[in-house]
PDB file of C-alpha atoms and ligand atoms in Angstrom:
ATOM      1  CA  MET G  73     106.682  76.753  98.416  1.00 54.00           C
ATOM      2  CA  MET G  74     108.055  78.649  95.443  1.00 79.00           C
ATOM      3  CA  VAL G  75     105.789  80.986  93.516  1.00 93.00           C
ATOM      4  CA  GLU G  76     105.497  79.870  89.898  1.00 95.00           C
ATOM      5  CA  THR G  77     105.871  82.473  87.168  1.00 97.00           C
ATOM      6  CA  PRO G  78     104.452  84.176  85.229  1.00 98.00           C
ATOM      7  CA  VAL G  79     102.219  85.259  88.078  1.00 98.00           C
ATOM      8  CA  ILE G  80      99.414  87.697  88.767  1.00 98.00           C
ATOM      9  CA  ILE G  81      99.490  88.914  92.372  1.00 98.00           C
ATOM     10  CA  VAL G  82      96.502  90.698  93.866  1.00 98.00           C
ATOM     11  CA  ASN G  83      97.065  92.895  96.898  1.00 98.00           C
ATOM     12  CA  TYR G  84      93.737  93.130  98.737  1.00 98.00           C
ATOM     13  CA  LYS G  85      94.990  96.195 100.686  1.00 98.00           C
ATOM     14  CA  THR G  86      92.284  97.436 103.067  1.00 98.00           C
ATOM     15  CA  TYR G  87      89.545  97.866 100.482  1.00 98.00           C
ATOM     16  CA  SER G  88      86.105  97.246 101.949  1.00 98.00           C
ATOM     17  CA  GLN G  89      85.441  94.935  98.972  1.00 98.00           C
ATOM     18  CA  SER G  90      88.048  92.492 100.319  1.00 98.00           C
ATOM     19  CA  VAL G  91      87.507  92.521 104.082  1.00 98.00           C
ATOM     20  CA  GLY G  92      86.714  89.391 106.104  1.00 98.00           C
ATOM     21  CA  LYS G  93      84.372  86.936 104.337  1.00 98.00           C
ATOM     22  CA  LYS G  94      84.631  89.031 101.176  1.00 98.00           C
ATOM     23  CA  SER G  95      88.325  88.150 100.972  1.00 98.00           C
ATOM     24  CA  VAL G  96      87.337  84.489 100.720  1.00 98.00           C
ATOM     25  CA  GLU G  97      84.585  85.243  98.186  1.00 98.00           C
ATOM     26  CA  LEU G  98      86.948  87.152  95.894  1.00 98.00           C
ATOM     27  CA  THR G  99      89.599  84.454  96.213  1.00 98.00           C
ATOM     28  CA  ASN G 100      87.006  81.793  95.350  1.00 98.00           C
ATOM     29  CA  ILE G 101      86.156  83.697  92.182  1.00 98.00           C
ATOM     30  CA  ILE G 102      89.849  83.762  91.271  1.00 98.00           C
ATOM     31  CA  GLU G 103      90.190  80.051  92.032  1.00 98.00           C
ATOM     32  CA  GLU G 104      87.159  79.108  89.923  1.00 98.00           C
ATOM     33  CA  ASN G 105      88.375  81.079  86.907  1.00 98.00           C
ATOM     34  CA  ALA G 106      92.167  80.903  87.127  1.00 96.00           C
ATOM     35  CA  GLU G 107      94.110  79.329  84.305  1.00 97.00           C
ATOM     36  CA  VAL G 108      97.472  80.860  85.214  1.00 97.00           C
ATOM     37  CA  ASN G 109      99.369  81.347  88.493  1.00 98.00           C
ATOM     38  CA  TRP G 110      97.710  83.703  90.949  1.00 98.00           C
ATOM     39  CA  VAL G 111      98.668  84.811  94.447  1.00 98.00           C
ATOM     40  CA  VAL G 112      96.490  86.904  96.756  1.00 98.00           C
ATOM     41  CA  CYS G 113      97.535  89.144  99.652  1.00 98.00           C
ATOM     42  CA  PRO G 114      94.651  89.518 102.109  1.00 98.00           C
ATOM     43  CA  GLN G 115      94.859  91.561 105.285  1.00 98.00           C
ATOM     44  CA  LEU G 116      96.759  89.831 108.081  1.00 98.00           C
ATOM     45  CA  ALA G 117      93.638  89.011 110.073  1.00 98.00           C
ATOM     46  CA  ASP G 118      92.143  87.273 107.015  1.00 98.00           C
ATOM     47  CA  LEU G 119      95.225  85.253 106.032  1.00 98.00           C
ATOM     48  CA  ARG G 120      94.360  82.034 107.817  1.00 98.00           C
ATOM     49  CA  MET G 121      90.745  82.055 106.670  1.00 98.00           C
ATOM     50  CA  VAL G 122      91.686  82.583 103.012  1.00 98.00           C
ATOM     51  CA  SER G 123      94.471  80.006 103.124  1.00 98.00           C
ATOM     52  CA  GLU G 124      92.229  77.410 104.766  1.00 98.00           C
ATOM     53  CA  GLU G 125      89.155  78.001 102.636  1.00 98.00           C
ATOM     54  CA  THR G 126      90.767  78.332  99.200  1.00 98.00           C
ATOM     55  CA  ASP G 127      93.615  76.777  97.229  1.00 97.00           C
ATOM     56  CA  VAL G 128      95.041  80.031  95.867  1.00 98.00           C
ATOM     57  CA  PRO G 129      98.479  80.727  97.398  1.00 98.00           C
ATOM     58  CA  VAL G 130      98.299  83.581  99.900  1.00 98.00           C
ATOM     59  CA  MET G 131     100.917  86.061 100.981  1.00 98.00           C
ATOM     60  CA  ALA G 132     101.019  88.649 103.734  1.00 98.00           C
ATOM     61  CA  GLN G 133     100.999  92.344 102.854  1.00 98.00           C
ATOM     62  CA  HIS G 134     103.704  93.013 105.448  1.00 98.00           C
ATOM     63  CA  VAL G 135     105.695  91.362 108.221  1.00 98.00           C
ATOM     64  CA  ASP G 136     108.034  92.894 110.787  1.00 97.00           C
ATOM     65  CA  GLY G 137     111.744  92.218 111.120  1.00 96.00           C
ATOM     66  CA  ILE G 138     111.446  90.895 114.647  1.00 96.00           C
ATOM     67  CA  GLU G 139     112.348  87.716 116.470  1.00 94.00           C
ATOM     68  CA  PRO G 140     109.899  85.927 118.783  1.00 96.00           C
ATOM     69  CA  GLY G 141     109.711  87.665 122.144  1.00 98.00           C
ATOM     70  CA  SER G 142     108.700  90.917 123.704  1.00 98.00           C
ATOM     71  CA  ASN G 143     107.045  92.823 120.821  1.00 97.00           C
ATOM     72  CA  THR G 144     103.523  94.252 120.736  1.00 98.00           C
ATOM     73  CA  GLY G 145     101.327  94.987 117.728  1.00 97.00           C
ATOM     74  CA  GLN G 146     103.817  93.523 115.299  1.00 97.00           C
ATOM     75  CA  VAL G 147     103.764  90.385 113.226  1.00 97.00           C
ATOM     76  CA  LEU G 148     106.328  87.613 113.010  1.00 97.00           C
ATOM     77  CA  CYS G 149     107.303  85.799 109.808  1.00 97.00           C
ATOM     78  CA  GLU G 150     106.680  82.571 111.674  1.00 97.00           C
ATOM     79  CA  THR G 151     103.104  83.586 112.508  1.00 98.00           C
ATOM     80  CA  VAL G 152     102.107  84.378 108.923  1.00 98.00           C
ATOM     81  CA  LYS G 153     103.708  81.121 107.840  1.00 98.00           C
ATOM     82  CA  GLN G 154     101.673  79.175 110.397  1.00 98.00           C
ATOM     83  CA  ALA G 155      98.581  81.045 109.188  1.00 98.00           C
ATOM     84  CA  GLY G 156      99.193  79.533 105.754  1.00 98.00           C
ATOM     85  CA  ALA G 157     101.078  82.290 103.930  1.00 98.00           C
ATOM     86  CA  VAL G 158     103.662  81.196 101.361  1.00 98.00           C
ATOM     87  CA  GLY G 159     105.392  84.559 101.440  1.00 98.00           C
ATOM     88  CA  THR G 160     105.051  88.254 101.989  1.00 98.00           C
ATOM     89  CA  LEU G 161     105.223  91.649 100.385  1.00 98.00           C
ATOM     90  CA  ILE G 162     107.918  93.808 101.945  1.00 98.00           C
ATOM     91  CA  ASN G 163     108.313  97.593 101.784  1.00 98.00           C
ATOM     92  CA  HIS G 164     105.119  98.343  99.884  1.00 98.00           C
ATOM     93  CA  SER G 165     104.865 102.050  99.054  1.00 96.00           C
ATOM     94  CA  GLU G 166     101.980 102.276 101.505  1.00 98.00           C
ATOM     95  CA  ASN G 167     104.117 100.726 104.269  1.00 97.00           C
ATOM     96  CA  ARG G 168     107.692 101.760 103.578  1.00 97.00           C
ATOM     97  CA  LEU G 169     110.606 100.427 105.607  1.00 97.00           C
ATOM     98  CA  LYS G 170     114.239 101.237 106.281  1.00 95.00           C
ATOM     99  CA  LEU G 171     116.801  99.368 104.174  1.00 95.00           C
ATOM    100  CA  SER G 172     118.151  97.665 107.303  1.00 96.00           C
ATOM    101  CA  ASP G 173     114.668  96.352 108.126  1.00 97.00           C
ATOM    102  CA  ILE G 174     114.156  95.115 104.573  1.00 98.00           C
ATOM    103  CA  GLU G 175     117.433  93.215 104.798  1.00 98.00           C
ATOM    104  CA  LYS G 176     116.421  91.650 108.104  1.00 98.00           C
ATOM    105  CA  ILE G 177     112.932  90.665 106.967  1.00 98.00           C
ATOM    106  CA  VAL G 178     114.258  89.041 103.790  1.00 98.00           C
ATOM    107  CA  ARG G 179     116.802  87.100 105.850  1.00 98.00           C
ATOM    108  CA  ILE G 180     114.260  85.865 108.407  1.00 98.00           C
ATOM    109  CA  CYS G 181     111.744  84.948 105.687  1.00 98.00           C
ATOM    110  CA  LYS G 182     114.392  82.926 103.865  1.00 97.00           C
ATOM    111  CA  GLU G 183     115.188  81.038 107.064  1.00 97.00           C
ATOM    112  CA  LYS G 184     111.485  80.233 107.376  1.00 96.00           C
ATOM    113  CA  GLY G 185     111.064  79.300 103.717  1.00 97.00           C
ATOM    114  CA  LEU G 186     108.773  82.198 102.832  1.00 98.00           C
ATOM    115  CA  THR G 187     108.802  83.799  99.375  1.00 98.00           C
ATOM    116  CA  THR G 188     109.884  87.428  99.490  1.00 98.00           C
ATOM    117  CA  ILE G 189     108.677  90.253  97.251  1.00 98.00           C
ATOM    118  CA  VAL G 190     110.374  93.561  97.976  1.00 98.00           C
ATOM    119  CA  CYS G 191     108.567  96.563  96.509  1.00 98.00           C
ATOM    120  CA  ALA G 192     110.606  99.450  95.146  1.00 98.00           C
ATOM    121  CA  ASN G 193     109.518 102.911  94.044  1.00 98.00           C
ATOM    122  CA  ASN G 194     112.278 103.348  91.460  1.00 97.00           C
ATOM    123  CA  PRO G 195     114.970 101.315  89.648  1.00 98.00           C
ATOM    124  CA  LYS G 196     117.759 102.370  92.040  1.00 97.00           C
ATOM    125  CA  VAL G 197     115.801 101.167  95.062  1.00 97.00           C
ATOM    126  CA  ALA G 198     114.973  98.015  93.086  1.00 98.00           C
ATOM    127  CA  ALA G 199     118.714  97.416  92.575  1.00 98.00           C
ATOM    128  CA  SER G 200     119.440  98.037  96.272  1.00 97.00           C
ATOM    129  CA  ALA G 201     116.741  95.554  97.256  1.00 98.00           C
ATOM    130  CA  ALA G 202     118.154  92.940  94.848  1.00 98.00           C
ATOM    131  CA  VAL G 203     121.369  92.885  96.881  1.00 98.00           C
ATOM    132  CA  PHE G 204     119.449  91.141  99.675  1.00 98.00           C
ATOM    133  CA  ASP G 205     118.615  88.270  97.315  1.00 98.00           C
ATOM    134  CA  PRO G 206     114.820  88.272  97.656  1.00 98.00           C
ATOM    135  CA  ASP G 207     112.781  86.052  95.341  1.00 98.00           C
ATOM    136  CA  PHE G 208     111.283  89.081  93.596  1.00 98.00           C
ATOM    137  CA  VAL G 209     111.545  92.830  93.402  1.00 98.00           C
ATOM    138  CA  ALA G 210     108.365  94.643  92.366  1.00 98.00           C
ATOM    139  CA  TYR G 211     108.739  98.064  90.785  1.00 98.00           C
ATOM    140  CA  GLU G 212     105.750 100.292  91.595  1.00 98.00           C
ATOM    141  CA  PRO G 213     105.825 104.045  90.929  1.00 97.00           C
ATOM    142  CA  PRO G 214     103.742 105.472  93.813  1.00 97.00           C
ATOM    143  CA  GLU G 215     102.108 108.196  91.717  1.00 97.00           C
ATOM    144  CA  LEU G 216     100.436 105.580  89.489  1.00 98.00           C
ATOM    145  CA  ILE G 217      99.116 103.360  92.292  1.00 98.00           C
ATOM    146  CA  GLY G 218      95.316 103.237  92.279  1.00 98.00           C
ATOM    147  CA  GLY G 219      95.167 105.169  89.020  1.00 97.00           C
ATOM    148  CA  GLU G 220      93.812 104.517  85.548  1.00 95.00           C
ATOM    149  CA  ILE G 221      97.073 104.362  83.620  1.00 97.00           C
ATOM    150  CA  SER G 222      99.304 101.370  84.140  1.00 97.00           C
ATOM    151  CA  VAL G 223     103.006 101.444  84.902  1.00 98.00           C
ATOM    152  CA  SER G 224     103.669  99.448  81.733  1.00 96.00           C
ATOM    153  CA  THR G 225     101.891 102.075  79.606  1.00 96.00           C
ATOM    154  CA  ALA G 226     103.064 105.227  81.392  1.00 97.00           C
ATOM    155  CA  LYS G 227     106.649 104.234  82.169  1.00 97.00           C
ATOM    156  CA  PRO G 228     107.731 101.374  79.910  1.00 97.00           C
ATOM    157  CA  GLU G 229     111.332 102.564  79.790  1.00 98.00           C
ATOM    158  CA  VAL G 230     111.491 102.722  83.607  1.00 98.00           C
ATOM    159  CA  VAL G 231     110.109  99.180  83.900  1.00 98.00           C
ATOM    160  CA  ALA G 232     112.806  98.007  81.465  1.00 98.00           C
ATOM    161  CA  GLU G 233     115.403  99.921  83.475  1.00 98.00           C
ATOM    162  CA  ALA G 234     114.217  98.294  86.713  1.00 98.00           C
ATOM    163  CA  VAL G 235     114.591  94.865  85.077  1.00 98.00           C
ATOM    164  CA  ARG G 236     118.117  95.748  83.880  1.00 98.00           C
ATOM    165  CA  GLU G 237     119.176  97.183  87.250  1.00 98.00           C
ATOM    166  CA  VAL G 238     117.915  94.210  89.229  1.00 98.00           C
ATOM    167  CA  LYS G 239     119.396  91.620  86.869  1.00 98.00           C
ATOM    168  CA  SER G 240     122.752  93.418  86.824  1.00 98.00           C
ATOM    169  CA  VAL G 241     122.894  93.011  90.605  1.00 98.00           C
ATOM    170  CA  ASN G 242     121.445  89.527  90.825  1.00 96.00           C
ATOM    171  CA  GLU G 243     120.268  87.424  87.851  1.00 97.00           C
ATOM    172  CA  GLU G 244     118.297  85.151  90.151  1.00 96.00           C
ATOM    173  CA  VAL G 245     115.880  87.811  91.383  1.00 98.00           C
ATOM    174  CA  GLY G 246     112.584  87.934  89.500  1.00 98.00           C
ATOM    175  CA  VAL G 247     111.145  91.324  88.565  1.00 98.00           C
ATOM    176  CA  LEU G 248     107.477  92.261  88.791  1.00 98.00           C
ATOM    177  CA  CYS G 249     105.790  95.578  88.195  1.00 98.00           C
ATOM    178  CA  GLY G 250     102.592  97.148  89.428  1.00 98.00           C
ATOM    179  CA  ALA G 251     100.448 100.284  89.642  1.00 98.00           C
ATOM    180  CA  GLY G 252      97.365 100.882  87.549  1.00 98.00           C
ATOM    181  CA  VAL G 253      97.417  97.390  86.008  1.00 98.00           C
ATOM    182  CA  LYS G 254      93.851  96.491  85.072  1.00 97.00           C
ATOM    183  CA  ASP G 255      93.684  94.554  81.791  1.00 98.00           C
ATOM    184  CA  GLY G 256      95.417  92.042  79.552  1.00 98.00           C
ATOM    185  CA  GLU G 257      97.117  94.724  77.515  1.00 98.00           C
ATOM    186  CA  ASP G 258      98.819  96.077  80.654  1.00 98.00           C
ATOM    187  CA  VAL G 259      99.949  92.570  81.598  1.00 98.00           C
ATOM    188  CA  LYS G 260     101.210  91.816  78.086  1.00 98.00           C
ATOM    189  CA  LYS G 261     103.266  95.009  77.979  1.00 98.00           C
ATOM    190  CA  ALA G 262     104.727  94.269  81.409  1.00 98.00           C
ATOM    191  CA  MET G 263     105.830  90.827  80.241  1.00 98.00           C
ATOM    192  CA  GLU G 264     107.302  92.233  77.027  1.00 98.00           C
ATOM    193  CA  LEU G 265     109.409  94.578  79.151  1.00 98.00           C
ATOM    194  CA  GLY G 266     111.047  91.607  80.858  1.00 98.00           C
ATOM    195  CA  THR G 267     108.983  91.171  84.019  1.00 98.00           C
ATOM    196  CA  GLU G 268     107.776  87.842  85.340  1.00 98.00           C
ATOM    197  CA  GLY G 269     104.402  89.047  86.457  1.00 98.00           C
ATOM    198  CA  VAL G 270     102.344  91.882  87.837  1.00 98.00           C
ATOM    199  CA  LEU G 271     101.100  93.169  91.150  1.00 98.00           C
ATOM    200  CA  LEU G 272      97.703  94.842  91.185  1.00 98.00           C
ATOM    201  CA  ALA G 273      94.915  95.846  93.531  1.00 98.00           C
ATOM    202  CA  SER G 274      92.139  98.292  92.618  1.00 98.00           C
ATOM    203  CA  GLY G 275      91.632  97.032  89.042  1.00 98.00           C
ATOM    204  CA  LEU G 276      90.296  93.730  90.367  1.00 98.00           C
ATOM    205  CA  VAL G 277      89.350  94.319  94.014  1.00 98.00           C
ATOM    206  CA  LYS G 278      87.100  97.296  93.209  1.00 98.00           C
ATOM    207  CA  SER G 279      85.653  95.823  90.026  1.00 98.00           C
ATOM    208  CA  GLU G 280      81.971  94.938  89.802  1.00 98.00           C
ATOM    209  CA  VAL G 281      82.746  92.360  87.115  1.00 98.00           C
ATOM    210  CA  PRO G 282      85.667  90.415  88.629  1.00 98.00           C
ATOM    211  CA  VAL G 283      85.321  87.375  86.357  1.00 98.00           C
ATOM    212  CA  GLU G 284      85.687  89.566  83.276  1.00 98.00           C
ATOM    213  CA  VAL G 285      88.704  91.301  84.782  1.00 98.00           C
ATOM    214  CA  ILE G 286      90.349  87.986  85.716  1.00 98.00           C
ATOM    215  CA  LYS G 287      89.937  86.641  82.178  1.00 98.00           C
ATOM    216  CA  ASP G 288      91.081  89.903  80.637  1.00 98.00           C
ATOM    217  CA  LEU G 289      94.209  90.061  82.844  1.00 98.00           C
ATOM    218  CA  GLU G 290      95.047  86.441  82.030  1.00 98.00           C
ATOM    219  CA  SER G 291      94.729  87.090  78.303  1.00 98.00           C
ATOM    220  CA  GLY G 292      97.938  89.121  78.586  1.00 97.00           C
ATOM    221  CA  LEU G 293      99.847  85.947  79.418  1.00 96.00           C
ATOM    222  CA  TYR G 294      98.719  83.745  76.517  1.00 87.00           C
TER     223      TYR G 294
HETATM  224  O1  G3P J 312     100.437  96.311  95.481  1.00 65.13           O
HETATM  225  C1  G3P J 312      99.851  96.629  94.279  1.00 65.13           C
HETATM  226  C2  G3P J 312      99.449  98.020  94.202  1.00 65.13           C
HETATM  227  O2  G3P J 312     100.143  98.948  94.939  1.00 65.13           O
HETATM  228  C3  G3P J 312      98.963  98.502  92.892  1.00 65.13           C
HETATM  229  O3  G3P J 312      97.735  99.061  93.158  1.00 65.13           O
HETATM  230  O4  G3P J 312      95.471  99.743  92.666  1.00 65.13           O
HETATM  231  O5  G3P J 312      97.353 100.526  91.238  1.00 65.13           O
HETATM  232  O6  G3P J 312      96.625  98.144  91.138  1.00 65.13           O
HETATM  233  P1  G3P J 312      96.741  99.391  91.971  1.00 65.13           P
END
């Protein structure tokens, strides 16, 4: 399944507000209020439950570049697919990988028909990731993750540069950005800079008024 753009992707990370049953509750709130394309990334152990109990597309936060066989404590692309995931984040700043592993994971995911989103901490890394022909590259400056100021406000010229770098390598790769995104204004700016969507976490997962945040974020796409 391809992810439709523009898209708002919520990484549930390991926040206590999105663990277990709460991951389904939050996803239900998104489903009930969504008027644009959303994707959620619950923890691996919650993937199947969220995919079975809601209609919002789910992605894994990480998979390993391994083949079926003698591996322990790792996760196969095939397993997240069977759990209902339509794709996966790869190389998130909080789970960084070697370039050779990124290449392998993208390749295996493509074979399995999973959508790939490779995260990159700067435009050069974004360009390197684009060489592997993932579906998306997501530019996220680590120092802004979990903060109050969004990437599109603090580093608009770097977002634009990431878009240029990625497209100069591979026109087909979509560009997303994330870090500190929390309202419609942040989303609007990100789109104006040439991205096809945003990746966020704390702004929604930690919010006590999720419906308001969902509507506010979506307003940036109208
Ligand atoms: O994967 C998205 C993420 O790293 C951004 O986090 O909390 O800044 O929205 P946050």
